[in-house]
Tab-separated table of C-alpha atoms in Angstrom:
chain	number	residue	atom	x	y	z
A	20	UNK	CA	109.805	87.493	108.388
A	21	UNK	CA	106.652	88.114	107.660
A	22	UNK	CA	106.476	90.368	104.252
A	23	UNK	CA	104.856	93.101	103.155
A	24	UNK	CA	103.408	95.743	100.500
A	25	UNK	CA	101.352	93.689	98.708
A	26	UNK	CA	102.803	91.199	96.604
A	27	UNK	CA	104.065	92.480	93.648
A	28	UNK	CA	100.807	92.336	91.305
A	29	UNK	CA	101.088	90.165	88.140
A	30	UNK	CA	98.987	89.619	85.420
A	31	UNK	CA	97.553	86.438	86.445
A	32	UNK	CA	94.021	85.490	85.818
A	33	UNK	CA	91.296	86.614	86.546
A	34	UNK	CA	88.435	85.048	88.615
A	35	UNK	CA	85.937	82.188	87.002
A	36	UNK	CA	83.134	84.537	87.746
A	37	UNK	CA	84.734	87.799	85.271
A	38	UNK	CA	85.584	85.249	82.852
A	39	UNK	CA	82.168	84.338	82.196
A	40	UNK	CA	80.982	87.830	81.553
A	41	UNK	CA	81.192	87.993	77.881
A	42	UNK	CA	79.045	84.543	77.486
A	43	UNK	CA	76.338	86.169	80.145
A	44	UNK	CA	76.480	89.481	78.462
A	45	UNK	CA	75.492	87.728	75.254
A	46	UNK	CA	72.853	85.798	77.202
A	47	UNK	CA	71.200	88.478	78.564
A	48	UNK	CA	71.413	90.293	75.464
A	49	UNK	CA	69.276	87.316	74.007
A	50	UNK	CA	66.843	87.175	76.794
A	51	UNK	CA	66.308	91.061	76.135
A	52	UNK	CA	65.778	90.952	72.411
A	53	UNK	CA	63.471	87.964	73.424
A	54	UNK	CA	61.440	89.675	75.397
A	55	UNK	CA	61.001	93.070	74.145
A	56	UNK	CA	58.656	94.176	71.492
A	57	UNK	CA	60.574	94.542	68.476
A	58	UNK	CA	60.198	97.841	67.442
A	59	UNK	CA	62.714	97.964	70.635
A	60	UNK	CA	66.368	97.654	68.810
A	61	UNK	CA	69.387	96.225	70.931
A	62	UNK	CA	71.034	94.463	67.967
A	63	UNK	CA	74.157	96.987	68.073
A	64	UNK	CA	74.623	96.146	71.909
A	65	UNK	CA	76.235	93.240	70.926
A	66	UNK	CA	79.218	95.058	69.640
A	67	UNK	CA	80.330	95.201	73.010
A	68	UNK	CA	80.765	91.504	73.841
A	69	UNK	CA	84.474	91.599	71.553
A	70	UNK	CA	85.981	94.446	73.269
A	71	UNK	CA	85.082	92.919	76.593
A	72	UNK	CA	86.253	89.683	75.899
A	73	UNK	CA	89.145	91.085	74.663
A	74	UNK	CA	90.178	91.891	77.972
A	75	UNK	CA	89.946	88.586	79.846
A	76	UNK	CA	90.747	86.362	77.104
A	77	UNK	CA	93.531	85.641	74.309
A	78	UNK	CA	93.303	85.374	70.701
A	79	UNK	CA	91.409	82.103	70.082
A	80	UNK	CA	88.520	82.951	73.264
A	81	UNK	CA	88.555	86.345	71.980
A	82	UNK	CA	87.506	84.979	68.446
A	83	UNK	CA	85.366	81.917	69.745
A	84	UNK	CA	83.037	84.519	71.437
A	85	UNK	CA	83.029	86.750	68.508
A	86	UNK	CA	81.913	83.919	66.240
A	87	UNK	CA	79.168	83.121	68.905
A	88	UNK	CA	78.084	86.372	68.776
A	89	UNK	CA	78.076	86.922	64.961
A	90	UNK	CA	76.087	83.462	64.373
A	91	UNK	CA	73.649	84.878	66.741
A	92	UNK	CA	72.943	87.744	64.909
A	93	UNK	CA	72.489	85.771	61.806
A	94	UNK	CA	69.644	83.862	63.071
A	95	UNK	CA	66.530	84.945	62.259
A	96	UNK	CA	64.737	85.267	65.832
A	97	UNK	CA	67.797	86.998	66.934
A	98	UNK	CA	68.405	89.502	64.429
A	99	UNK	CA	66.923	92.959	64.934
A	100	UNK	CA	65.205	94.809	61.993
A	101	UNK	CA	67.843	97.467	61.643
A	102	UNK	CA	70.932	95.488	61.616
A	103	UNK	CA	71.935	96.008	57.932
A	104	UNK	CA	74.357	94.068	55.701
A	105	UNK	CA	76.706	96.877	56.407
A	106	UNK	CA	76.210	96.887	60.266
A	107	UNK	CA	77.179	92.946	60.320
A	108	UNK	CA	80.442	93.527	58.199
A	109	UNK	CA	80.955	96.236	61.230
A	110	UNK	CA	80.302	93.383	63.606
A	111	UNK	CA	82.692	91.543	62.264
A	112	UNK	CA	85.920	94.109	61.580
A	113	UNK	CA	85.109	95.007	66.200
A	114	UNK	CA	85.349	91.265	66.290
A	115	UNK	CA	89.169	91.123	64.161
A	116	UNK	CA	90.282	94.099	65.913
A	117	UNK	CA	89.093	92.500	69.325
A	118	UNK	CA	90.741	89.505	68.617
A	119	UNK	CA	94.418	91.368	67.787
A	120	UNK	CA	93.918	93.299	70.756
A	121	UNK	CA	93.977	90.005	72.710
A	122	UNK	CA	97.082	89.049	70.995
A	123	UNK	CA	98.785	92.477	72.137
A	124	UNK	CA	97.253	92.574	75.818
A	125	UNK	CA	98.114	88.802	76.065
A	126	UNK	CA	102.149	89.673	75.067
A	127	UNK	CA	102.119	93.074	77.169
A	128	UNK	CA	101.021	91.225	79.851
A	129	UNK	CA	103.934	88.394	79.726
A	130	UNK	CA	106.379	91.561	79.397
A	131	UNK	CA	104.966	92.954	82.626
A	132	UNK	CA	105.375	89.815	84.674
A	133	UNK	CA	108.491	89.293	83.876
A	134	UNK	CA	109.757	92.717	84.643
A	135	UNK	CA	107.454	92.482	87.793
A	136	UNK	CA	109.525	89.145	88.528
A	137	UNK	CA	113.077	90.803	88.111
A	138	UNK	CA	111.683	93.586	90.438
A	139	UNK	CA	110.520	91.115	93.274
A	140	UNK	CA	113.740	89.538	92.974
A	141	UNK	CA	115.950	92.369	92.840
A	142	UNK	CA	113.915	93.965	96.463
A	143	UNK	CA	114.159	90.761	97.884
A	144	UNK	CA	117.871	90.842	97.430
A	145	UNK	CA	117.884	94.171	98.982
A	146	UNK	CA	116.229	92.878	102.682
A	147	UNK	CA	115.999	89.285	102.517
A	148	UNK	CA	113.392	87.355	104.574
A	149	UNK	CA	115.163	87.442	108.198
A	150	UNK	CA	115.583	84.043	110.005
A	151	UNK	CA	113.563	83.098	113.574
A	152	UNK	CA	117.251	82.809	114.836
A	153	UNK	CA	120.575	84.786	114.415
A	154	UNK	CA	123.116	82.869	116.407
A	155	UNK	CA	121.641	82.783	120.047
A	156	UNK	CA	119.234	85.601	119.194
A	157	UNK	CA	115.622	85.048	118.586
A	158	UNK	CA	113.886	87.277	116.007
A	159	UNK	CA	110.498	88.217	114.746
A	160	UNK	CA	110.316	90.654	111.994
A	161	UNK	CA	107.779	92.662	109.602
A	162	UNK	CA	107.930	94.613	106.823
A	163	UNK	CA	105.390	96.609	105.175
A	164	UNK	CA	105.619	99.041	102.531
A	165	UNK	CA	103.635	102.347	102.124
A	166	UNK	CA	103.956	102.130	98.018
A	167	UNK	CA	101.555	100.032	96.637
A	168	UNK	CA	103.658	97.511	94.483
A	169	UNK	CA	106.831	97.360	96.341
A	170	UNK	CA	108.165	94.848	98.674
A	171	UNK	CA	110.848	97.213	99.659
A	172	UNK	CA	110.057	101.495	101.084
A	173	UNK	CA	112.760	103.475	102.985
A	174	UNK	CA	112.593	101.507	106.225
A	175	UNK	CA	115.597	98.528	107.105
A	176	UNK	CA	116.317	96.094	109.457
A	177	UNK	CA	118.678	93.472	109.896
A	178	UNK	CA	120.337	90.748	112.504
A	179	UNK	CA	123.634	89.639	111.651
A	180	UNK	CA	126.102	87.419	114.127
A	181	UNK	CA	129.764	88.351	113.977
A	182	UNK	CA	132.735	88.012	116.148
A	183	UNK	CA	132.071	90.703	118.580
A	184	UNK	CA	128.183	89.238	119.076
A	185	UNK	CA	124.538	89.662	117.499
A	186	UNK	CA	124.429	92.984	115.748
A	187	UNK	CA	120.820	94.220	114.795
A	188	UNK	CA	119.891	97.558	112.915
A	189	UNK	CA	116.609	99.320	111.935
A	190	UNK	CA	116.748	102.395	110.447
A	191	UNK	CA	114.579	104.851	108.463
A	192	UNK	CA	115.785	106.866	105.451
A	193	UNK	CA	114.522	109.886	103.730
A	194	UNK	CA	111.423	109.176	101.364
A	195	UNK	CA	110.078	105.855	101.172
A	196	UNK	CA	109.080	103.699	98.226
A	197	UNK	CA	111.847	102.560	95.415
A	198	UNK	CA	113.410	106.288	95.352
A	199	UNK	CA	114.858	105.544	98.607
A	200	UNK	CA	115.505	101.659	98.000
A	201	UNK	CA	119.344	102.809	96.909
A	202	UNK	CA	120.384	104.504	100.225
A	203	UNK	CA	118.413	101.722	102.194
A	204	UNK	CA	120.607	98.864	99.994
A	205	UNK	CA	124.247	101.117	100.724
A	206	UNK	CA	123.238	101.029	104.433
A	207	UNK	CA	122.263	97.415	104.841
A	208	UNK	CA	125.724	96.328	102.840
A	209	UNK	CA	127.565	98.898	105.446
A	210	UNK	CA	126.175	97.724	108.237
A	211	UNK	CA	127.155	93.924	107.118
A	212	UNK	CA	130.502	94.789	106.621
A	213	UNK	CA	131.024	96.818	109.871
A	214	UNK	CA	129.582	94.428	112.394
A	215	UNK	CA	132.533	92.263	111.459
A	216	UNK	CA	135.411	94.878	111.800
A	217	UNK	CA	134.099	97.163	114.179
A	218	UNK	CA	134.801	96.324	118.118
A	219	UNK	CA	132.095	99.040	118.834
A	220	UNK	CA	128.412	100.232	117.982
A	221	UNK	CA	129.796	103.824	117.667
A	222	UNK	CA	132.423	102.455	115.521
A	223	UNK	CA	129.295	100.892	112.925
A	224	UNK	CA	127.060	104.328	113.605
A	225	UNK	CA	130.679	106.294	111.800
A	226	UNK	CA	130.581	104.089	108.929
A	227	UNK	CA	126.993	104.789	108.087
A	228	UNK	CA	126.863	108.058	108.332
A	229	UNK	CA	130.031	108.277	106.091
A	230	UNK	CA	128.449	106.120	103.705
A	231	UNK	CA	125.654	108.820	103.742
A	232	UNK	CA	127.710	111.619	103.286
A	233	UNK	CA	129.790	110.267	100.520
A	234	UNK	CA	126.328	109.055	98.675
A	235	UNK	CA	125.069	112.447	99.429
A	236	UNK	CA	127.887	114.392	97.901
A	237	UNK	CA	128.222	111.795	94.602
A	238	UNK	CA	124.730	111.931	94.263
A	239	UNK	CA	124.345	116.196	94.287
A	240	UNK	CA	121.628	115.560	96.975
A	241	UNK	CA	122.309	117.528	100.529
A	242	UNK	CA	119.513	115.694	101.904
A	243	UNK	CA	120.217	112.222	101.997
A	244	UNK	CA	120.090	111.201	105.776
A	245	UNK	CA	118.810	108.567	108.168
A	246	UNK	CA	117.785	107.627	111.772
A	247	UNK	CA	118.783	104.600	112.734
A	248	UNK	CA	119.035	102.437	115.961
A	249	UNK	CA	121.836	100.006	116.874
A	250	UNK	CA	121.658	96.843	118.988
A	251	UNK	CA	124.328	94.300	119.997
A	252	UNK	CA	123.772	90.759	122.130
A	253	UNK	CA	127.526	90.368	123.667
A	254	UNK	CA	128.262	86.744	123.912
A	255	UNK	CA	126.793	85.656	127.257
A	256	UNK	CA	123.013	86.974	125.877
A	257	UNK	CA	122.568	88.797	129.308
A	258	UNK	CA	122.402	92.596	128.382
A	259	UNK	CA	122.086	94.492	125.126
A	260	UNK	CA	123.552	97.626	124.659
A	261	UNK	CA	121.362	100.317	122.256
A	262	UNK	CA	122.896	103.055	120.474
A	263	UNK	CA	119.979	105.855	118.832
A	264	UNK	CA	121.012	108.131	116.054
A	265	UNK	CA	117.830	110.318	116.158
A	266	UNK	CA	115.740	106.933	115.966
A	267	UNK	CA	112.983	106.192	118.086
A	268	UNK	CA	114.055	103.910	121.115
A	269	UNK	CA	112.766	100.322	121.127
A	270	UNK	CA	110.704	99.291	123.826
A	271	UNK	CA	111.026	96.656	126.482
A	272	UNK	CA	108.842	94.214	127.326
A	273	UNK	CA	109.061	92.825	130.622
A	274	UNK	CA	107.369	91.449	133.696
A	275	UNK	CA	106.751	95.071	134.838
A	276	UNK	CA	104.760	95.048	131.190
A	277	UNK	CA	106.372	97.808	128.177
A	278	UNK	CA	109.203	100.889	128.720
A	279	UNK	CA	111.048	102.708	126.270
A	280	UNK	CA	115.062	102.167	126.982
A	281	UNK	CA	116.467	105.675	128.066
A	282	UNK	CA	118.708	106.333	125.372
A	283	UNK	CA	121.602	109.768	124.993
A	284	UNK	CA	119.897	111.341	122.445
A	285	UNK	CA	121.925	111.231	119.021
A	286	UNK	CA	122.092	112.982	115.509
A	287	UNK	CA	120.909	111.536	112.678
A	288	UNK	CA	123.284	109.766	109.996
A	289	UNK	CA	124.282	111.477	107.193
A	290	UNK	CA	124.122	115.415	108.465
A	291	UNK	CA	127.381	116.032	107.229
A	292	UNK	CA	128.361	117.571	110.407
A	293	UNK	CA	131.776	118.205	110.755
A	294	UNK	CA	132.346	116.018	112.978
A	295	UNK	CA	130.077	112.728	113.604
A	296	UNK	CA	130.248	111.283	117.077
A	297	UNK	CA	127.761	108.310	117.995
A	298	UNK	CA	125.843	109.219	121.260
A	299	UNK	CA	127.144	106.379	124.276
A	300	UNK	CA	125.476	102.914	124.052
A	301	UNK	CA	123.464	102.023	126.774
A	302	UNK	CA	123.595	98.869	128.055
A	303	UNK	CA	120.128	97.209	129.271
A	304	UNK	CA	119.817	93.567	131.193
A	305	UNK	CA	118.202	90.913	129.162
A	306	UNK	CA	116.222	88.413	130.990
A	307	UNK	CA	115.349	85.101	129.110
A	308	UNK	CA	111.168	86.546	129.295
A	309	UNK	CA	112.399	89.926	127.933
A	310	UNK	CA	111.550	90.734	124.528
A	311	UNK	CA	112.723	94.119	122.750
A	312	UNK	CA	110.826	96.136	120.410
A	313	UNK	CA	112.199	97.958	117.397
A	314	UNK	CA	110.249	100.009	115.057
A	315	UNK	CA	110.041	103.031	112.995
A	316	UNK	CA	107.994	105.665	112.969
A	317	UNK	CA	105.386	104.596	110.753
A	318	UNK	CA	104.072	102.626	113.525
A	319	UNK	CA	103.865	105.444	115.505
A	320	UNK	CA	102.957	108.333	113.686
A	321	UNK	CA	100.132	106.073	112.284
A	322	UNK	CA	97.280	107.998	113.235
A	323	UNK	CA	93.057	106.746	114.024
A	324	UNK	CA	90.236	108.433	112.447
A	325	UNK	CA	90.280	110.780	115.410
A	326	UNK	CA	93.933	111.797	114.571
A	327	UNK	CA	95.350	110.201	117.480
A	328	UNK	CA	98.397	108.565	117.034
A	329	UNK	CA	99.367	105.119	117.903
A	330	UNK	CA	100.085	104.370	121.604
A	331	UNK	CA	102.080	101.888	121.031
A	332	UNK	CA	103.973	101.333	124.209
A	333	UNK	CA	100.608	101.737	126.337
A	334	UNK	CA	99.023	98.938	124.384
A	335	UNK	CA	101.748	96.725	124.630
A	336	UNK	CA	101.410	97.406	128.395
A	337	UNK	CA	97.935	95.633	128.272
A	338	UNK	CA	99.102	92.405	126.637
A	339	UNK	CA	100.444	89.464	127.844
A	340	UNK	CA	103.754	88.271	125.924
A	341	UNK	CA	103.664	86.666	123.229
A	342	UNK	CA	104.770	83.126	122.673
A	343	UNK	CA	107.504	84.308	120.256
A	344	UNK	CA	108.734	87.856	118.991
A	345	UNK	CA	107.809	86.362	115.590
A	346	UNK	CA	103.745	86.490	117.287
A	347	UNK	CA	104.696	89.822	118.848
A	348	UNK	CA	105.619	91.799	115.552
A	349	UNK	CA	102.093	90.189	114.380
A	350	UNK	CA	99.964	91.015	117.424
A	351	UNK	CA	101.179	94.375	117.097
A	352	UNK	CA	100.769	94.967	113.125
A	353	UNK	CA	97.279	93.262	113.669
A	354	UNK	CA	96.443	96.104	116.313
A	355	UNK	CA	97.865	98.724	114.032
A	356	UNK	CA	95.954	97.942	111.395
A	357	UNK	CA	92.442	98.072	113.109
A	358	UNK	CA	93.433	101.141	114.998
A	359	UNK	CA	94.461	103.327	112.286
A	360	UNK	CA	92.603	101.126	109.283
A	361	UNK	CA	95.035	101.988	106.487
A	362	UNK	CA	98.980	103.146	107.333
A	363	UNK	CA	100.160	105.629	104.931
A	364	UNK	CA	103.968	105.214	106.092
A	365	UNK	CA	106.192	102.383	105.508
A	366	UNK	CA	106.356	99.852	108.499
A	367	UNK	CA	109.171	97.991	110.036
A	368	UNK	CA	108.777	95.989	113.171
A	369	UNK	CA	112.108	94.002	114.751
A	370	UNK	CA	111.719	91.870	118.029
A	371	UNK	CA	114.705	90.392	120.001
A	372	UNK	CA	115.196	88.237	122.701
A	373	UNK	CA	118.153	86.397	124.239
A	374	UNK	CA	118.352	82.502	124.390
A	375	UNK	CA	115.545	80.737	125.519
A	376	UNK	CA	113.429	84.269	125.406
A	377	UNK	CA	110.832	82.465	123.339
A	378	UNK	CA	108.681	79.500	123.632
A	379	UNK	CA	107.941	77.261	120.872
């Protein structure tokens, strides 16, 4: 599976180039009291070196370029006219207060990391990084999330093998980012549980969609829903039957190039209708060279700088297959990405294909 948001940022450190800045600073703060005639003062722009360093440096840097500095202004070809007695006991209080600064960035920073770590670990928990191979079933898979910072939005997927076949799932919940990274973790453990007890896809569409409803109703919030489609590879690996609950149908990519499967349209999970029913499964032939497409909307609804949206079934219709739907899910986030430059939606892209679908 190839991941996505952005990692989650750390404190890390900083390239060799910013690290030098406070030692050039100083340099060129040499070269210019140098070269300048000297009723031209710049002795007090060295108080800015400390702060600076303060920021890319702990405690002992902080105060090794501080002492630098302040020895500098001591010596006698370096020290302007107006820097009094007073103004070098300045210099040197901006040079303590630099260095506890350090001290405090340098401890906020190991707080944030690991919280930042926890985080990472905790999403990660959530959607896991999907095999190349559920049972018979090859996968490719990809992930991206709108909010910067987060491994995890309001998009899903998943493949899981059980007794009644391969069982695959993407789905799209309401809101995106970590305020929807609950509902997305109650669906995904749903959805594990009913592939193994339910005979049929309807059967797994009734369980999520009461999860929803019973979240929804704990929770206070009337709007907690989620469009989802359901796959299943029977054992055999010659069809796959697709079940939509308001999700967009995945597209199939054969010799004849891409189609969307014709799907009975279905609600969404979640509505608290009365009375749920799961819209028929269709069942579509698999050929070994067929690969199928699932995605969300936030491939798309993506949108160029014209604000036209993403064709993506017509541009798959151009291509030639893939070696692998792990290369698919990459040729098509690669052509996302320079048609629409930067996707505002999360992104989640599953391809499937029966045994021996994929070379290499």
């Amino acid at each position: 599976m190839d991941r996505g948001a952005q990692e989650l940022p750390g404190a890390g450190e900083p390239p060799a180039w910013v690290r030098l800045l406070p030692w050039l600073t100083m340099v060129l703060l040499v070269i210019v009291q140098l070269t300048t005639p000297r009723s031209v003062q710049l002795g007090f722009a060295f108080a800015v070196v400390p702060p600076l360093t303060s920021l890319l440096y702990g405690m002992l840097g902080t105060a090794l370029v501080a002492c630098t500095m302040f020895a500098l202004l001591l010596m006698p070809t370096i020290r302007a006219d107006d820097v009094t007695y007073g103004d070098l006991l300045a210099f040197v209080l901006i040079g303590v207060v630099s260095v506890v600064l350090a001290g405090l960035r340098v401890r906020r920073d190991a707080q944030l990391v690991s919280v930042r770590t926890v985080a990472e670990a905790a999403q990660l928990a959530v959607l896991p990084p999907m095999p190349e191979r559920v049972g018979p079933v090859r996968c490719g898979a990809l992930y991206r999330a709108a909010e910067r910072g987060t491994l995890v939005g309001g998009d899903l997927y998943d493949v899981q093998d059980g007794p009644f076949g391969v069982r695959a799932i993407v789905a799209d919940v309401k809101g995106h980012g970590l305020a929807a990274v609950g509902t997305v973790s109650a669906l995904l453990g749903t959805f594990r549980e009913a592939v193994l007890d339910e005979p049929e896809l309807a059967g797994i569409a009734g369980r999520l969609d009461r999860r929803l409803v019973v979240d929804s109703a704990g929770r206070g919030d009337t709007e907690v829903f989620a469009t989802a489609v359901l796959m299943e590879f029977p054992p055999g690996g010659t069809v796959v039957r697709v079940l939509s609950c308001g999700h967009p149908a995945p597209l199939l990519m054969d010799g004849g190039g891409a189609r969307e499967v014709e799907l009975t349209p279905g609600a969404p999970l979640g509505l608290g209708l009365v009375e749920f029913r799961a819209p028929e499964a269709v069942t579509v032939p698999m050929r070994p060279t067929d690969v199928l497409l699932a995605h969300t909307d936030g491939v798309t609804e993506a949108r160029d700088a014209t604000g036209a949206f993403y064709p993506l079934a017509a541009r798959l219709a151009t291509w030639t297959r893939p070696a692998s739907p792990v290369e698919l899910v990459r040729a098509v986030w690669r052509d996302l990405s320079a048609y629409a430059g930067e996707v505002a939606d999360d992104v989640a892209l599953l391809a499937l294909s029966t045994p021996d679908g994929a070379r290499g």
